[in-house]
Amino acid sequence: MSNIQKHKTTVAIYGQSYVIMGTESPSHVRLVGSLVDDKMREISYKNPTLDLSKLAVLTAVNAVNDYLKMKDQLDHLQTELLKEKD
Amino acid sequence: MSNIQKHKTTVAIYGQSYVIMGTESPSHVRLVGSLVDDKMREISYKNPTLDLSKLAVLTAVNAVNDYLKMKDQLDHLQTELLKEKD
């Protein structure tokens, strides 16, 4: 059994409600939801014929791509920091 | 006009084909696609009643959440590196 508190937060993304369960604070979950909503609207604006599921999959592709770029930067900085500490 | 080469890569995500246009290499796009596919299958396994668009939106929520965590770590490391350089 864990003592970590779980929150249940409802967020609106692209006109639909989602209940998100997790240890993150409701305000963090709302921020994540609003970023996903923004990304979906941006991709939909550029590709107006996409159906909802394709739009959502491409939004996930976009987010994972951003994640990998950020991870590369982090790996690079960690190497640099190790050199500085030597 | 830009000289940056654009690639057109087809990836299979959750049984559906997507054509992704971008400056990233086809191997990078395939990696991103396979990570999205993995995440969708993981979320679907835990929530077998979700329809495709909700599953994809929750995958995007998950990816943006991972992105923000990574960004926090990056910001923290950048501050640390600046201190080391002082």
Tab-separated table of C-alpha atoms in Angstrom:
chain	number	residue	atom	x	y	z
A	1	MET	CA	0.000	0.000	0.000
A	2	SER	CA	1.241	3.441	-0.820
A	3	ASN	CA	0.579	6.699	1.011
A	4	ILE	CA	0.944	8.809	-2.139
A	5	GLN	CA	-2.218	10.854	-2.623
A	6	LYS	CA	-4.021	10.352	-5.907
A	7	HIS	CA	-6.030	13.171	-7.466
A	8	LYS	CA	-8.904	12.936	-9.904
A	9	THR	CA	-9.006	15.941	-12.227
A	10	THR	CA	-11.434	16.672	-15.047
A	11	VAL	CA	-9.975	18.523	-18.028
A	12	ALA	CA	-11.589	19.678	-21.274
A	13	ILE	CA	-9.576	18.860	-24.393
A	14	TYR	CA	-10.877	19.732	-27.839
A	15	GLY	CA	-14.435	20.010	-26.550
A	16	GLN	CA	-14.439	16.677	-24.707
A	17	SER	CA	-14.097	16.015	-20.959
A	18	TYR	CA	-11.435	13.645	-19.628
A	19	VAL	CA	-11.017	12.437	-16.060
A	20	ILE	CA	-7.316	12.081	-15.295
A	21	MET	CA	-6.195	10.096	-12.252
A	22	GLY	CA	-2.687	10.533	-10.919
A	23	THR	CA	-0.340	11.840	-8.293
A	24	GLU	CA	0.171	15.190	-10.072
A	25	SER	CA	-1.652	18.244	-8.697
A	26	PRO	CA	-4.919	19.269	-10.383
A	27	SER	CA	-3.300	22.526	-11.556
A	28	HIS	CA	-0.479	20.574	-13.243
A	29	VAL	CA	-2.995	18.253	-14.921
A	30	ARG	CA	-4.988	21.279	-16.136
A	31	LEU	CA	-1.788	22.785	-17.588
A	32	VAL	CA	-1.023	19.520	-19.423
A	33	GLY	CA	-4.612	19.377	-20.707
A	34	SER	CA	-4.480	22.929	-21.998
A	35	LEU	CA	-1.153	22.260	-23.794
A	36	VAL	CA	-2.667	19.186	-25.493
A	37	ASP	CA	-5.746	21.239	-26.429
A	38	ASP	CA	-3.508	23.970	-27.937
A	39	LYS	CA	-1.477	21.421	-29.919
A	40	MET	CA	-4.614	19.722	-31.262
A	41	ARG	CA	-6.062	23.052	-32.407
A	42	GLU	CA	-2.753	24.019	-34.060
A	43	ILE	CA	-2.491	20.693	-35.954
A	44	SER	CA	-6.183	20.785	-36.887
A	45	TYR	CA	-5.788	24.336	-38.258
A	46	LYS	CA	-2.980	23.133	-40.556
A	47	ASN	CA	-4.806	19.874	-41.487
A	48	PRO	CA	-8.526	20.691	-41.433
A	49	THR	CA	-9.615	17.360	-42.976
A	50	LEU	CA	-8.194	15.121	-40.212
A	51	ASP	CA	-10.684	13.125	-38.149
A	52	LEU	CA	-10.491	13.291	-34.353
A	53	SER	CA	-8.536	10.081	-33.739
A	54	LYS	CA	-5.911	10.866	-36.419
A	55	LEU	CA	-5.627	14.408	-35.094
A	56	ALA	CA	-5.078	13.043	-31.568
A	57	VAL	CA	-2.495	10.468	-32.766
A	58	LEU	CA	-0.566	13.187	-34.645
A	59	THR	CA	-0.707	15.350	-31.510
A	60	ALA	CA	0.846	12.460	-29.560
A	61	VAL	CA	3.523	12.076	-32.290
A	62	ASN	CA	4.278	15.788	-31.982
A	63	ALA	CA	4.511	15.608	-28.174
A	64	VAL	CA	6.783	12.528	-28.200
A	65	ASN	CA	9.015	14.255	-30.756
A	66	ASP	CA	9.297	17.333	-28.486
A	67	TYR	CA	10.043	14.985	-25.569
A	68	LEU	CA	12.919	13.289	-27.447
A	69	LYS	CA	14.426	16.659	-28.437
A	70	MET	CA	14.286	17.769	-24.810
A	71	LYS	CA	15.860	14.455	-23.714
A	72	ASP	CA	18.755	15.007	-26.169
A	73	GLN	CA	19.357	18.465	-24.692
A	74	LEU	CA	19.248	17.005	-21.176
A	75	ASP	CA	21.760	14.238	-22.045
A	76	HIS	CA	24.049	16.857	-23.604
A	77	LEU	CA	23.842	19.119	-20.529
A	78	GLN	CA	24.473	16.214	-18.155
A	79	THR	CA	27.681	15.373	-20.042
A	80	GLU	CA	28.726	19.032	-19.930
A	81	LEU	CA	28.020	19.236	-16.197
A	82	LEU	CA	30.097	16.124	-15.513
A	83	LYS	CA	33.026	17.696	-17.413
A	84	GLU	CA	32.680	20.941	-15.397
A	85	LYS	CA	32.755	18.955	-12.135
A	86	ASP	CA	35.950	17.050	-13.087
B	1	MET	CA	13.202	29.735	-49.691
B	2	SER	CA	14.865	27.242	-47.438
B	3	ASN	CA	17.393	24.542	-48.328
B	4	ILE	CA	16.366	22.276	-45.463
B	5	GLN	CA	15.436	18.880	-46.854
B	6	LYS	CA	11.958	17.619	-45.988
B	7	HIS	CA	11.297	13.901	-45.652
B	8	LYS	CA	8.023	12.070	-46.035
B	9	THR	CA	7.887	8.990	-43.808
B	10	THR	CA	5.072	6.486	-43.400
B	11	VAL	CA	4.678	5.006	-39.927
B	12	ALA	CA	2.212	2.462	-38.549
B	13	ILE	CA	0.647	3.441	-35.228
B	14	TYR	CA	-1.960	1.250	-33.584
B	15	GLY	CA	-2.727	-0.506	-36.848
B	16	GLN	CA	-3.167	2.676	-38.893
B	17	SER	CA	-0.727	4.294	-41.375
B	18	TYR	CA	0.343	7.921	-40.996
B	19	VAL	CA	2.408	9.970	-43.414
B	20	ILE	CA	4.645	12.332	-41.458
B	21	MET	CA	6.314	15.257	-43.219
B	22	GLY	CA	9.242	16.985	-41.588
B	23	THR	CA	12.927	17.734	-41.461
B	24	GLU	CA	13.670	14.800	-39.116
B	25	SER	CA	15.258	11.667	-40.586
B	26	PRO	CA	12.946	8.758	-41.458
B	27	SER	CA	14.623	6.619	-38.756
B	28	HIS	CA	13.880	9.281	-36.123
B	29	VAL	CA	10.240	9.529	-37.266
B	30	ARG	CA	9.931	5.728	-37.103
B	31	LEU	CA	11.326	5.776	-33.554
B	32	VAL	CA	8.769	8.436	-32.538
B	33	GLY	CA	5.986	6.406	-34.187
B	34	SER	CA	6.976	3.241	-32.370
B	35	LEU	CA	7.076	5.078	-29.005
B	36	VAL	CA	3.550	6.444	-29.626
B	37	ASP	CA	2.389	2.947	-30.633
B	38	ASP	CA	3.880	1.477	-27.403
B	39	LYS	CA	2.241	4.161	-25.250
B	40	MET	CA	-1.162	3.654	-26.905
B	41	ARG	CA	-0.987	-0.109	-26.344
B	42	GLU	CA	0.044	0.385	-22.709
B	43	ILE	CA	-2.836	2.834	-22.013
B	44	SER	CA	-5.318	0.644	-23.903
B	45	TYR	CA	-4.244	-2.400	-21.862
B	46	LYS	CA	-5.028	-0.516	-18.644
B	47	ASN	CA	-8.262	1.012	-20.036
B	48	PRO	CA	-9.703	-1.544	-22.461
B	49	THR	CA	-13.027	0.285	-22.935
B	50	LEU	CA	-11.534	3.508	-24.371
B	51	ASP	CA	-12.383	4.361	-27.956
B	52	LEU	CA	-9.581	5.227	-30.383
B	53	SER	CA	-9.815	9.030	-30.205
B	54	LYS	CA	-9.933	9.085	-26.378
B	55	LEU	CA	-7.044	6.619	-26.249
B	56	ALA	CA	-5.035	8.858	-28.587
B	57	VAL	CA	-5.861	12.030	-26.595
B	58	LEU	CA	-4.792	10.326	-23.347
B	59	THR	CA	-1.580	9.208	-25.079
B	60	ALA	CA	-0.928	12.840	-26.003
B	61	VAL	CA	-1.653	13.889	-22.385
B	62	ASN	CA	0.842	11.281	-21.197
B	63	ALA	CA	3.508	12.449	-23.676
B	64	VAL	CA	3.071	16.153	-22.798
B	65	ASN	CA	3.317	15.255	-19.110
B	66	ASP	CA	6.613	13.402	-19.743
B	67	TYR	CA	7.803	16.416	-21.762
B	68	LEU	CA	7.090	18.836	-18.888
B	69	LYS	CA	8.906	16.590	-16.378
B	70	MET	CA	11.913	16.472	-18.694
B	71	LYS	CA	11.768	20.269	-19.117
B	72	ASP	CA	11.829	20.719	-15.315
B	73	GLN	CA	14.934	18.526	-15.093
B	74	LEU	CA	16.550	20.501	-17.918
B	75	ASP	CA	15.808	23.869	-16.237
B	76	HIS	CA	17.244	22.517	-12.976
B	77	LEU	CA	20.433	21.268	-14.693
B	78	GLN	CA	20.904	24.553	-16.576
B	79	THR	CA	20.793	26.443	-13.256
B	80	GLU	CA	23.283	23.986	-11.754
B	81	LEU	CA	25.614	24.334	-14.745
B	82	LEU	CA	25.545	28.137	-14.518
B	83	LYS	CA	26.519	27.894	-10.825
B	84	GLU	CA	29.410	25.517	-11.668
B	85	LYS	CA	30.688	27.941	-14.312
B	86	ASP	CA	30.657	30.920	-11.923
